[in-house]
Coordinates of C-alpha atoms in Angstrom, one line a residue:
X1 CA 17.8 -22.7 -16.0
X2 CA 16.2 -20.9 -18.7
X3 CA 15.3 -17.2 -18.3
X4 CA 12.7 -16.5 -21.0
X5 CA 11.2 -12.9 -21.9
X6 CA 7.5 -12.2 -21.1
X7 CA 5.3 -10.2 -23.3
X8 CA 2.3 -8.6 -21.3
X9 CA -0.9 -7.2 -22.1
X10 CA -3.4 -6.0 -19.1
X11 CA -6.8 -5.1 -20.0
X12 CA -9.7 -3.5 -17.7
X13 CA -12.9 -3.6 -19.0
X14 CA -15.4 -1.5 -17.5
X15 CA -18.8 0.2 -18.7
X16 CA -18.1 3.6 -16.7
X17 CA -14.9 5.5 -15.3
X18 CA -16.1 5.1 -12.1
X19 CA -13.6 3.5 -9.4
X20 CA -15.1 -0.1 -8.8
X21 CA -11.7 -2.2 -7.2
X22 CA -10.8 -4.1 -10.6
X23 CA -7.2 -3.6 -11.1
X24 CA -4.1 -5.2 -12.5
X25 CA -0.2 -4.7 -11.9
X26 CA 2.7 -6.2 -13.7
X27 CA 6.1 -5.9 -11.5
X28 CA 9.4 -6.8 -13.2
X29 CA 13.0 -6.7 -11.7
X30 CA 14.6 -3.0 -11.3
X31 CA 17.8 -4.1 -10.2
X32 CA 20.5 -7.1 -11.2
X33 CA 19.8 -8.4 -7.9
X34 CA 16.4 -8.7 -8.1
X35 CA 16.9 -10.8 -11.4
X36 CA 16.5 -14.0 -10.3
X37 CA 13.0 -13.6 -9.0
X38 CA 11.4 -12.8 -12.2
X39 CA 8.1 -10.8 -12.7
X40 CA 5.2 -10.8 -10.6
X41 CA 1.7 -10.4 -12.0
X42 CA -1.5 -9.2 -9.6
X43 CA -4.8 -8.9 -10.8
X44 CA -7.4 -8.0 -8.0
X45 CA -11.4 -7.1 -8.3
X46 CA -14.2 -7.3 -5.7
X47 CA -17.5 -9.4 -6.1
X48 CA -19.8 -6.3 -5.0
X49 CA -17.9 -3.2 -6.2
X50 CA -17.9 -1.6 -3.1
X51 CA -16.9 1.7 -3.9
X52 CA -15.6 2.0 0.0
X53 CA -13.7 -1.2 -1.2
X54 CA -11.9 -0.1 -3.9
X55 CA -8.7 0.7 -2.4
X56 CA -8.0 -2.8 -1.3
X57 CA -6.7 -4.8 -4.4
X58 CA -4.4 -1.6 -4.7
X59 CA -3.5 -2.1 -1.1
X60 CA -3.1 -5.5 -1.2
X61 CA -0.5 -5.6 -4.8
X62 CA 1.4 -2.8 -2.9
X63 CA 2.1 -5.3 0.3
X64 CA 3.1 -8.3 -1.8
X65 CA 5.2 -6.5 -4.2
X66 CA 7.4 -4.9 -1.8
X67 CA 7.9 -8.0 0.2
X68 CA 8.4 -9.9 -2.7
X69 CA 11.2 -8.1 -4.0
X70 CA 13.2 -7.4 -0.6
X71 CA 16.3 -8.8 -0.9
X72 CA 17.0 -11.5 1.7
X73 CA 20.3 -13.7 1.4
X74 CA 20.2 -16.6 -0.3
X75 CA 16.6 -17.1 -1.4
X76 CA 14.5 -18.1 -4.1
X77 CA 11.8 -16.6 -5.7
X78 CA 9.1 -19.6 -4.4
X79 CA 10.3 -18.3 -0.4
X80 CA 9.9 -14.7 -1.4
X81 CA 6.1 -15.7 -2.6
X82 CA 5.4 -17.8 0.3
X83 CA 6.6 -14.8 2.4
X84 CA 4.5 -12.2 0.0
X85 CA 1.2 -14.1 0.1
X86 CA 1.7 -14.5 3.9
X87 CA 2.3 -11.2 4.6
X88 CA -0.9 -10.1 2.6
X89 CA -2.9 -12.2 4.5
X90 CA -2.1 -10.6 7.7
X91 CA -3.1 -7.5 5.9
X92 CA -6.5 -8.7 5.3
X93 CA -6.9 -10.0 8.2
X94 CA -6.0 -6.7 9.7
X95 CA -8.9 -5.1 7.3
X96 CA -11.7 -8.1 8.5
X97 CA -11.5 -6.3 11.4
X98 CA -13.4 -3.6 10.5
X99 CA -14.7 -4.9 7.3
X100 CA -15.9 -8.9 8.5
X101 CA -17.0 -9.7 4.7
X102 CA -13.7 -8.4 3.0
X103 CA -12.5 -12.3 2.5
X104 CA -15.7 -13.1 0.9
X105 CA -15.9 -9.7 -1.6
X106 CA -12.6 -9.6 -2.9
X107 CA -10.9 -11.8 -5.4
X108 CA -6.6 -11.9 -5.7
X109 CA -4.5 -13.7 -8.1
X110 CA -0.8 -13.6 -7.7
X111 CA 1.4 -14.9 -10.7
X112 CA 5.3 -15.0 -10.6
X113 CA 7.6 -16.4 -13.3
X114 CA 11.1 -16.6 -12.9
X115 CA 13.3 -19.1 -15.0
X116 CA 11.1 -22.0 -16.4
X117 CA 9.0 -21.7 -13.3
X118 CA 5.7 -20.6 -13.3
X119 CA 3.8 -19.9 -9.7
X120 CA 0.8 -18.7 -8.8
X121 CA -2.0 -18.4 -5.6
X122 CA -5.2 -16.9 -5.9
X123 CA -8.4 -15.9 -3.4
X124 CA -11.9 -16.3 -5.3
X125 CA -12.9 -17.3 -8.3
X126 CA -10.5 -16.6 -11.7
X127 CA -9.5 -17.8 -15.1
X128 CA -6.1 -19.4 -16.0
X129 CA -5.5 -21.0 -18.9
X130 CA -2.4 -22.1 -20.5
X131 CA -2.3 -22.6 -24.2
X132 CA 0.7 -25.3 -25.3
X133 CA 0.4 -28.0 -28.3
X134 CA -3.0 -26.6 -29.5
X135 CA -3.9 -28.0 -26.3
X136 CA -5.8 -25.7 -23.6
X137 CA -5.3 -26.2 -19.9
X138 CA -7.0 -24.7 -17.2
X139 CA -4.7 -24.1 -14.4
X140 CA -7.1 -22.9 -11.8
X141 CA -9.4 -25.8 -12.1
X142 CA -6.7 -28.3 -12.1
X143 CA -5.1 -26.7 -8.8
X144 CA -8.2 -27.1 -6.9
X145 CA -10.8 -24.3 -5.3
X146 CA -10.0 -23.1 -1.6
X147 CA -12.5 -21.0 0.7
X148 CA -12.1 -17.7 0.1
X149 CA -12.2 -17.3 3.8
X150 CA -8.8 -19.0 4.1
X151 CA -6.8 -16.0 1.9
X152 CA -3.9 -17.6 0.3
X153 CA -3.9 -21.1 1.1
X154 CA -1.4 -22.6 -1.0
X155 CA 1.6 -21.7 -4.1
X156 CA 0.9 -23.9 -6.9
X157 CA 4.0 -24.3 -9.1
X158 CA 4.9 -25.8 -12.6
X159 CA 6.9 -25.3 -15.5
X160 CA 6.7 -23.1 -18.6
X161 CA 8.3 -23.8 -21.8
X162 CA 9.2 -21.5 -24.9
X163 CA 5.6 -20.2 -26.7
X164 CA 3.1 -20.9 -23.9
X165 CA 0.7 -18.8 -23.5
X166 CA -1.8 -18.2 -20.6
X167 CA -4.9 -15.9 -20.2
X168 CA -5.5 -15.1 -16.3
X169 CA -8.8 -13.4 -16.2
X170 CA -12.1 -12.6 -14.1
X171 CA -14.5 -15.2 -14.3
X172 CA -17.1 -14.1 -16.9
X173 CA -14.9 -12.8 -19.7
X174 CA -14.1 -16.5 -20.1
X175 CA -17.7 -17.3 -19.9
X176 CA -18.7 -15.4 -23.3
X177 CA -16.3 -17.7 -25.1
X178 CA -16.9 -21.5 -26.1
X179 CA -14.1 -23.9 -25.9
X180 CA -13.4 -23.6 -29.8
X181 CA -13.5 -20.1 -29.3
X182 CA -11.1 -20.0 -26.7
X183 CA -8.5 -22.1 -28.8
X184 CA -8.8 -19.6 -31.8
X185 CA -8.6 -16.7 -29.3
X186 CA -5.4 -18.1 -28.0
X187 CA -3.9 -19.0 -31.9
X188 CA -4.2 -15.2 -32.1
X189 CA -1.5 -12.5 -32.2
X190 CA -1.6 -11.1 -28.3
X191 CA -2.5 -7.4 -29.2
X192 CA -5.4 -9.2 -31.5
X193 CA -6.7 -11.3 -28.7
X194 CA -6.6 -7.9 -26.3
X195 CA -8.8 -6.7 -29.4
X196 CA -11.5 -9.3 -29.5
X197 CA -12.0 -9.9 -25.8
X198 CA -12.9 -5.8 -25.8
X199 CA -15.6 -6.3 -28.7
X200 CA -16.9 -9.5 -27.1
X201 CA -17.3 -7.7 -23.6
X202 CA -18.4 -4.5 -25.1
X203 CA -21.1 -6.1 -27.6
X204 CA -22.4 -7.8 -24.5
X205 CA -22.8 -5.5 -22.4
X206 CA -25.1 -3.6 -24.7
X207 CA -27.2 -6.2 -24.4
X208 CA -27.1 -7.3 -20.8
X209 CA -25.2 -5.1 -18.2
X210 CA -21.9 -7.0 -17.2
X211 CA -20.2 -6.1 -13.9
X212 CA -16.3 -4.6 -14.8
X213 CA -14.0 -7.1 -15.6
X214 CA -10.2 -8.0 -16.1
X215 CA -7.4 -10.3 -17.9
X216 CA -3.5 -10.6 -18.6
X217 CA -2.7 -11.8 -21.4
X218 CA 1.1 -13.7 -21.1
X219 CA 3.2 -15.1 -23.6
X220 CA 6.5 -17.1 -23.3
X221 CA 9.0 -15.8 -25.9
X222 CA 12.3 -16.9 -26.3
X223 CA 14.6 -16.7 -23.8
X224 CA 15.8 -13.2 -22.8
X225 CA 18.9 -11.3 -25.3
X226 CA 21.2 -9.0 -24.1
X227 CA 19.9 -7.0 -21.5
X228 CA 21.0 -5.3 -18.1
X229 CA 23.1 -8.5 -17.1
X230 CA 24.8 -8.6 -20.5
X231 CA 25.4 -5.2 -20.4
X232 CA 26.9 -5.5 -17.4
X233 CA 29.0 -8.3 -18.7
X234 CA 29.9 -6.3 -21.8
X235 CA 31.2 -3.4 -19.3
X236 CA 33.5 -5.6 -17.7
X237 CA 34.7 -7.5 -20.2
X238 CA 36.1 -4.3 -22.1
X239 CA 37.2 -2.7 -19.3
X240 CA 39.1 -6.7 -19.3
X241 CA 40.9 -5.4 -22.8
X242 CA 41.2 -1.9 -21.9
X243 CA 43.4 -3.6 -18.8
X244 CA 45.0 -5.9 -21.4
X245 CA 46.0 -3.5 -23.7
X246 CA 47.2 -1.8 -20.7
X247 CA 49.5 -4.3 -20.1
X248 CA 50.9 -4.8 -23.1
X249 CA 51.4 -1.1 -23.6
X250 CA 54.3 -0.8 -21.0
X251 CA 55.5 -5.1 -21.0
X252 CA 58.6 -2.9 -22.6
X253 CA 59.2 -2.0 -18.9
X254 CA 60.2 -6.0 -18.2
X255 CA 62.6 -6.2 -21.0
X256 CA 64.4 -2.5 -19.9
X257 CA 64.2 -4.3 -16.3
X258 CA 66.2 -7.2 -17.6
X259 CA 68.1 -5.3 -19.8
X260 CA 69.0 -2.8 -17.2
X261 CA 71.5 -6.1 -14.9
X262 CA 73.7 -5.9 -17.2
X263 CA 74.2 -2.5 -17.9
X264 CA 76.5 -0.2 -15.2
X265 CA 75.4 1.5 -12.4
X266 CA 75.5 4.9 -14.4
X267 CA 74.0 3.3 -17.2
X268 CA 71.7 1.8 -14.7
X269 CA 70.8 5.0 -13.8
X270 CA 70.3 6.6 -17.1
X271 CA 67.9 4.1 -17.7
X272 CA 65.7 4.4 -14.7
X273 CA 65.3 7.8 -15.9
X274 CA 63.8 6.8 -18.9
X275 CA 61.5 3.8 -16.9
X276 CA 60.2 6.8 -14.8
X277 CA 58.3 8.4 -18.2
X278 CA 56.4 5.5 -18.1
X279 CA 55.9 4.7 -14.1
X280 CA 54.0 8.4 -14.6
X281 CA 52.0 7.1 -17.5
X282 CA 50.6 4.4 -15.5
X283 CA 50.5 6.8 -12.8
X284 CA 48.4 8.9 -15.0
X285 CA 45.9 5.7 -16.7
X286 CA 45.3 4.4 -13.4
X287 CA 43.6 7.8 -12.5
X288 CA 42.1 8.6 -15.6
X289 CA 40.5 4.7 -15.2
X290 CA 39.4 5.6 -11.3
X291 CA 38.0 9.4 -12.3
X292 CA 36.2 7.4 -15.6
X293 CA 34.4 4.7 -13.2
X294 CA 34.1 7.9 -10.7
X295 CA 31.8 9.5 -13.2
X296 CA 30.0 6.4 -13.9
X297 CA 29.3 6.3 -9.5
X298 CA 28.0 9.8 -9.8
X299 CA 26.1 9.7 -12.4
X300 CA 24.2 6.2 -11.3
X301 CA 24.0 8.2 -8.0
X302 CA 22.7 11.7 -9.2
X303 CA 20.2 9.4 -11.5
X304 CA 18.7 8.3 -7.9
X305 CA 18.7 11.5 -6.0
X306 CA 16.8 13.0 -9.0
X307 CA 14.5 10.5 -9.5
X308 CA 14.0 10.6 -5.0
X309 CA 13.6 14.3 -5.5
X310 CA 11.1 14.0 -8.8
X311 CA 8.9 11.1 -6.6
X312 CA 9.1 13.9 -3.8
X313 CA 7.3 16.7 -6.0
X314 CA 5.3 14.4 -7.2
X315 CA 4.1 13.6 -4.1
X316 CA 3.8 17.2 -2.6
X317 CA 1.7 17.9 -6.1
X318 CA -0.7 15.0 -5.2
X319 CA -1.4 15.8 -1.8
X320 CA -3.9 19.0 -2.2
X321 CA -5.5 17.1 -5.3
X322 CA -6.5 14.4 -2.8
X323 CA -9.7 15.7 -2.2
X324 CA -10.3 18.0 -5.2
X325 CA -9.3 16.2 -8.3
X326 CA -8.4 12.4 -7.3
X327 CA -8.1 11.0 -10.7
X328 CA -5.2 13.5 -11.1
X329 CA -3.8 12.7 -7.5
X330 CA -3.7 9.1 -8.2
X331 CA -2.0 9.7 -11.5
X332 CA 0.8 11.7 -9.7
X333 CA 1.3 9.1 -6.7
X334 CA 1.3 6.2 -8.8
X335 CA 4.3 8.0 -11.1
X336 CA 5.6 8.8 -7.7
X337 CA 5.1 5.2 -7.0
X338 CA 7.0 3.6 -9.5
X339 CA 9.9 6.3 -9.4
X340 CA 11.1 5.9 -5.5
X341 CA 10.4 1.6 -5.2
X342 CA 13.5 1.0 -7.2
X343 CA 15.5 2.8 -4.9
X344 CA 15.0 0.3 -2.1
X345 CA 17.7 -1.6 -3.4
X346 CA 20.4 1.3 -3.0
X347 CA 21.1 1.1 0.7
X348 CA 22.1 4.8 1.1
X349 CA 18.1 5.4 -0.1
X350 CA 17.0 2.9 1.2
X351 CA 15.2 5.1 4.1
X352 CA 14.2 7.8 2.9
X353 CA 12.5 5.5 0.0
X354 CA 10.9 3.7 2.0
X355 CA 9.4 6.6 4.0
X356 CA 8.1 8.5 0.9
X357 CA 6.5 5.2 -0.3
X358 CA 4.4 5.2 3.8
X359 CA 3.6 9.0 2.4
X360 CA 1.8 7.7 -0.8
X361 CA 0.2 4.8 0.4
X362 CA -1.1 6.7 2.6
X363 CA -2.5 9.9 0.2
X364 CA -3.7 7.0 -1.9
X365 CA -6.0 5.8 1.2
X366 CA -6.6 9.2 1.5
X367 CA -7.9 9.7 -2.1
X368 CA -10.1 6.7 -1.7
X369 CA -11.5 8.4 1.4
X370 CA -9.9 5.5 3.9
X371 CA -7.9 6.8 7.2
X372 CA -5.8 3.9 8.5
X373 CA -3.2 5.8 10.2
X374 CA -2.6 4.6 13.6
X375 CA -4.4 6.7 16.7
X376 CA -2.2 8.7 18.9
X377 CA -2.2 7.8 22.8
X378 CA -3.7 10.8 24.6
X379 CA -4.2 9.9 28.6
X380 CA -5.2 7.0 30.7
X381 CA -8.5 7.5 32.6
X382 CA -8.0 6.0 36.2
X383 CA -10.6 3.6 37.2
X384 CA -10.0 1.6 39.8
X385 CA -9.6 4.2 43.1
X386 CA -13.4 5.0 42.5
X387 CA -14.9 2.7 40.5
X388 CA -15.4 4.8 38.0
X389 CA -16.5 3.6 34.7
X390 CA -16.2 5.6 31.5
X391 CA -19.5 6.0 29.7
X392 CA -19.0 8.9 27.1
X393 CA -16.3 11.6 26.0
X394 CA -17.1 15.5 25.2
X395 CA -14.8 18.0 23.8
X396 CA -14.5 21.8 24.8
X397 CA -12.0 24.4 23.5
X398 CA -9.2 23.5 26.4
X399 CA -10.4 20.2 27.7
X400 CA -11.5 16.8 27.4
X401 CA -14.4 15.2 29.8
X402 CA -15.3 11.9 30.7
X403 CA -18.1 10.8 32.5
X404 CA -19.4 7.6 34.2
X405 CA -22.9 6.6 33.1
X406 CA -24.2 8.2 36.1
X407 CA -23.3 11.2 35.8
X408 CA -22.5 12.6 39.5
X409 CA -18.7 12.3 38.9
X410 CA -16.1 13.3 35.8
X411 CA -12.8 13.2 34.8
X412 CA -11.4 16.2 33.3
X413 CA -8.0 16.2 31.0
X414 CA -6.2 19.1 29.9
X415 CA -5.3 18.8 25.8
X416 CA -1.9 20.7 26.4
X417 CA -0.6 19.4 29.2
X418 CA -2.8 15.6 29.1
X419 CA -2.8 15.8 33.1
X420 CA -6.1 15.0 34.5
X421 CA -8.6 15.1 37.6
X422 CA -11.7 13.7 38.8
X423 CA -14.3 16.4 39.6
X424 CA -17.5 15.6 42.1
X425 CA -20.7 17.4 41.2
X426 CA -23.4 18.7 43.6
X427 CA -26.3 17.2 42.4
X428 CA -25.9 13.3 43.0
X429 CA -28.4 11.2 41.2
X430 CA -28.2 7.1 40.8
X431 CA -30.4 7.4 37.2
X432 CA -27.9 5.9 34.6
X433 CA -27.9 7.6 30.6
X434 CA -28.6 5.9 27.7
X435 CA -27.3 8.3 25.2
X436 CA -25.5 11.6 26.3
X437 CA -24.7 14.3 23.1
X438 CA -23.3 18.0 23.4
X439 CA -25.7 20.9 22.2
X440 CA -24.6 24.4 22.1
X441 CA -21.9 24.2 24.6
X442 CA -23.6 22.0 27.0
X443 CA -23.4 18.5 27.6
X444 CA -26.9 16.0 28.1
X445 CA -27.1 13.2 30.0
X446 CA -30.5 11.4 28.7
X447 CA -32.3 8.0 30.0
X448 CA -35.2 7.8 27.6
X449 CA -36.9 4.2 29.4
X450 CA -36.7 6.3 33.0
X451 CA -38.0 9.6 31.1
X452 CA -35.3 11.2 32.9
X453 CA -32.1 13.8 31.9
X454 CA -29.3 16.1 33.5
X455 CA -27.6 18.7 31.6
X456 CA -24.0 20.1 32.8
X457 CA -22.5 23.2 32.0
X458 CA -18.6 23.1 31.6
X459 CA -18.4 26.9 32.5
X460 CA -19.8 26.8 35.6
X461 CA -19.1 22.6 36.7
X462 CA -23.2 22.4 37.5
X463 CA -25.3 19.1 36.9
X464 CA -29.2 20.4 36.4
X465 CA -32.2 18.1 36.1
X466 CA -34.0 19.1 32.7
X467 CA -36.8 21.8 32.7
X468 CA -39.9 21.5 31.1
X469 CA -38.6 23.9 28.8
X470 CA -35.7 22.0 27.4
X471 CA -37.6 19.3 26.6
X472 CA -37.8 20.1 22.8
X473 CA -34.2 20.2 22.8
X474 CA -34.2 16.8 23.7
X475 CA -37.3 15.7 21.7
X476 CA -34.5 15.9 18.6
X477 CA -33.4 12.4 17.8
X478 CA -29.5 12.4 19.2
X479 CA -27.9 8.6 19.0
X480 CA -25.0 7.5 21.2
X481 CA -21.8 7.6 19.7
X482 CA -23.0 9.9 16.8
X483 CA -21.8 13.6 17.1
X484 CA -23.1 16.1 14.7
X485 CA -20.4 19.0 13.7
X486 CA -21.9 22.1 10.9
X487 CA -20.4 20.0 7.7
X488 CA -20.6 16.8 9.0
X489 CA -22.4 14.1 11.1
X490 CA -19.7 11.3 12.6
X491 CA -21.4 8.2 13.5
X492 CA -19.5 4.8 15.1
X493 CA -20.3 1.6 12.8
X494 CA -22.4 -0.3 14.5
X495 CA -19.4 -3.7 14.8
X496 CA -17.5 -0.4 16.6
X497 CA -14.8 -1.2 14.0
X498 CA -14.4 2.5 12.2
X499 CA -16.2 5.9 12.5
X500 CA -17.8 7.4 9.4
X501 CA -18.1 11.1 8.4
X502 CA -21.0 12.3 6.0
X503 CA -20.8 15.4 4.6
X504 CA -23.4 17.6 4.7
X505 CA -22.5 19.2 1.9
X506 CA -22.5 16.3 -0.7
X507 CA -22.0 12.4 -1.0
X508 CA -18.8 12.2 0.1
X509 CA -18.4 9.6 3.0
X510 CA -14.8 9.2 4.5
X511 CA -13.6 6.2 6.8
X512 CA -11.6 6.3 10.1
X513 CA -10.4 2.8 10.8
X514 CA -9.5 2.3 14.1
X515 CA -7.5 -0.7 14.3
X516 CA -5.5 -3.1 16.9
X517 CA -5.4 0.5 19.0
X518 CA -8.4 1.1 19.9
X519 CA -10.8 -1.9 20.3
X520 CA -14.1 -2.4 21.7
X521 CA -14.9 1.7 21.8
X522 CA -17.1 2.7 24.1
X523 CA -17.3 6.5 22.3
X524 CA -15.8 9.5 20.7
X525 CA -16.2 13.1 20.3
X526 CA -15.0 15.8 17.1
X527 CA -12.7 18.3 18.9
X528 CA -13.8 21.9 18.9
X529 CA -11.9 23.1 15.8
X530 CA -12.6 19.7 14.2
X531 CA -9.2 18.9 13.3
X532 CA -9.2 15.4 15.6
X533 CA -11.6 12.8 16.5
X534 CA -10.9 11.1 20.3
X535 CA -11.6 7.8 21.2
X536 CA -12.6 6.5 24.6
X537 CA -11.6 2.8 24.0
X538 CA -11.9 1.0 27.8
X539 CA -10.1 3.6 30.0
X540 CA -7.6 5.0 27.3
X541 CA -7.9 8.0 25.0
X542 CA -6.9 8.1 21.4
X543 CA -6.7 11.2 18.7
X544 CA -7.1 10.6 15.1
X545 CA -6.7 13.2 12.8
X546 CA -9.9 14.2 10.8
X547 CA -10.0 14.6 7.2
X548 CA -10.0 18.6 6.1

């Protein structure tokens, strides 16, 4: 099998620095084991340019590199795609959940060469052509068109040859190209092509905007020299003469042996004092070899730990950029990136690479304004010894409370302890809320069609029908499942997916996904000192942490 070299060129074209989900991501091997399955190019971009998008083609290359290059025994690279493409359609799948048009808005294409193998599987619409013979093929079109509700649907495979080349590209950088053009284009030196593409787009887009776009530009060079393998190879095979000349250096030792039957036992003995010199020279090699490939261990090793402990600071250095400067924050976690996922393949780092690498992809959904960490359990609300049906969720400095939607009856949960109780009130009343919000330390209990509300004070456990006098308090517009803090108003989406956080103070919008954990929400409430969100999901309570 051939093993050809690959020269890459990515290009992002965009008309503004702003972050609009185009990106691209070439992979190659890091280890000797990893050889065999080849490169793997990613190019992802979304139809709308969401900027509460963004993140995902990011998201998306990070899931399908890693599973592509752990190591599993005996497999090719065409199982470790399957596996990769798979596994990043669970992960969008896990996004539709709170984002139901993600499959329709984003576009993926996944390219892997290894040997004289090319493979690739795409979502959406993209250019691939292959240039070969003065001949151009388009891949893509050739392969067929899937729904892009379906994610990955297939792996189309087929071979490469030495001086191919292939574009792989959004849709409309093609489109300003006719099919002579194209040809010339691809007749073209690669850092030439990378040239005119930019002029073409640019000189376009002065005249009509163009959304952002993006291409890889491949080419199929001849096949790979001396690299880590050979120098591998090289390693062993002098340390094969250095053992040789080892060898020969003391075959004297035979002929004294043979020499030394005929001699006479004193003679004999004589002579094994004279072997002996060179028993301790061998002696002596032997450890000088073992404390040479010694130093060779460390340093390989120390090489790791430093670039584990660099990755480490970078990360640390990121984290209080996340919300201040993110360009520089994403700089730092993508260096921090690239220095700890080669040491997944050293199984003594193995663990404490892959938990630095949760760290960043998490700061980098951070920087993007996403939450996706998973909610942490907080108490059961028993329902079925009186019927009681959670409604709504309030927060006070100490405790949680949860009320029915008529609300004669609560249950009450200590935050430190997460033991709770029910609590009957006085005043009984059969009129069921609507909408209930918290106001100045007391909590309202509204039902706007019955023209009718309660208020109850946590500090002294009463349940009041509203006075005339309150009713301008509750003349203010106050929406169920909304909760408005001094720098923020949360608000639950209305598919009850996520809960957004609007700042006050500017444009910035953050994301709390709430996942597999807590489905179907009935409500949530910002916890006095605003460092947690809960969630009343069914009977069960959930804390997120907020964003600071």
């Amino acid at each position: 099998m051939q093993n050809y070299f690959i020269a890459a060129k990515e290009l992002i074209l965009k008309q503004n620095p702003r972050a609009s989900g185009i990106e691209t991501f070439v992979y190659e091997p890091s280890t000797i084991e990893e050889e065999p399955l080849g490169n793997l190019y990613i190019m992802g971009w979304l139809k709308n340019h969401r900027s509460d998008m963004a993140f995902i083609p990011n998201l998306i290359a990070s899931v399908i590199r890693r599973k592509f290059y752990k190591l599993e025994a005996q497999e090719d690279a065409k199982t470790h795609l399957e596996r990769s493409v798979q596994k990043a359609n669970e992960a969008l799948k896990d996004i539709a959940k709170t984002s139901t048009s993600v499959l329709e808005d984003i576009g993926l294409c996944v390219v892997n060469i290894a040997g004289d193998k090319i493979r690739f599987a795409t979502i959406g619409d993209c250019v691939m052509l292959l240039f070969r013979d003065v001949a151009v093929t388009d891949m893509q079109q050739k392969s067929g068109k899937k729904k892009a509700r379906e994610g990955f649907a297939n792996i189309v495979t087929g071979d490469i040859e030495e001086r191919d080349r292939f574009i792989i590209s959004t849709r409309r950088i093609m489109d300003l190209f006719s099919d002579a053009g194209i040809v010339k284009l691809f007749m073209l030196a690669q850092e030439n092509q990378a040239e005119i593409i930019t002029k073409i787009y640019q000189k376009n887009s002065k005249e009509t905007p163009l959304p952002d776009q993006a291409a890889m530009l491949l080419e199929v060079k001849a096949q790979k020299g001396q690299g880590l393998l050979s120098f591998t190879k090289n390693i062993r095979a002098r340390s094969n003469v250095v053992a040789q000349r080892t060898k020969d250096a003391f075959s004297p030792t035979k002929t004294i042996g043979r020499a030394m039957q005929k001699l006479n036992p004193a003679d004999a003995i004589r002579g094994l004092s004279r072997i002996r010199v060179h028993r301790n020279a061998l002696l002596l090699s032997t450890g000088i070899v073992l404390t040479v490939v010694g130093s060779f261990v460390y340093v390989a090793m120390s090489m790791k730990f430093t670039a584990l402990a660099n990755a480490k600071a970078k990360t640390a250095q990121a984290e209080p950029l996340v919300r201040s400067d993110k360009q520089n924050a994403l700089t730092l976690l993508r260096e921090a990136n690239a220095l700890a996922f080669p040491l997944l393949s050293a199984w003594y780092m193995r663990a404490d690479a892959e938990k630095l690498l949760g760290a960043v992809d998490r700061l980098f959904n951070k920087a993007n304004n996403i939450y996706i960490g998973p909610p942490v359990f907080i108490a059961t609300v028993p329902t079925t010894s009186l019927q009681f049906t959670p409604s709504s969720i309030f927060d006070t400095q100490d405790y949680l409370y949860v009320f029915d939607k008529t609300p004669n009856l609560f249950y009450k949960i200590d935050t430190s302890s997460r033991e709770g109780s029910f609590t009957f009130l006085d005043l009984a009343t059969t009129t069921e809320s609507n909408r209930a919000f918290q106001k100045d330390g007391k909590l309202y209990f509204v039902n706007d069609a019955a023209r009718a509300a309660y208020v109850f004070s946590p500090a002294d456990k009463k349940l009041e029908r509203v006075a005339a006098s309150l009713k301008k308090t509750l003349a203010e517009p106050s929406a169920q499942n909304t909760r408005d803090m001094p720098d923020a108003r949360y608000a639950l989406t209305p598919e009850k997916s996520r809960i957004s956080k609007d700042s006050k103070l500017g444009t910035i919008r953050d994301l709390f996904l709430l996942g597999a954990y807590a489905q179907n929400p009935l409500d949530f409430t910002v916890s006095h000192d605003a460092k947690y969100i809960y969630v009343l999901a069914q009977n069960n309570i959930f804390a997120l942490e907020n964003s600071q």
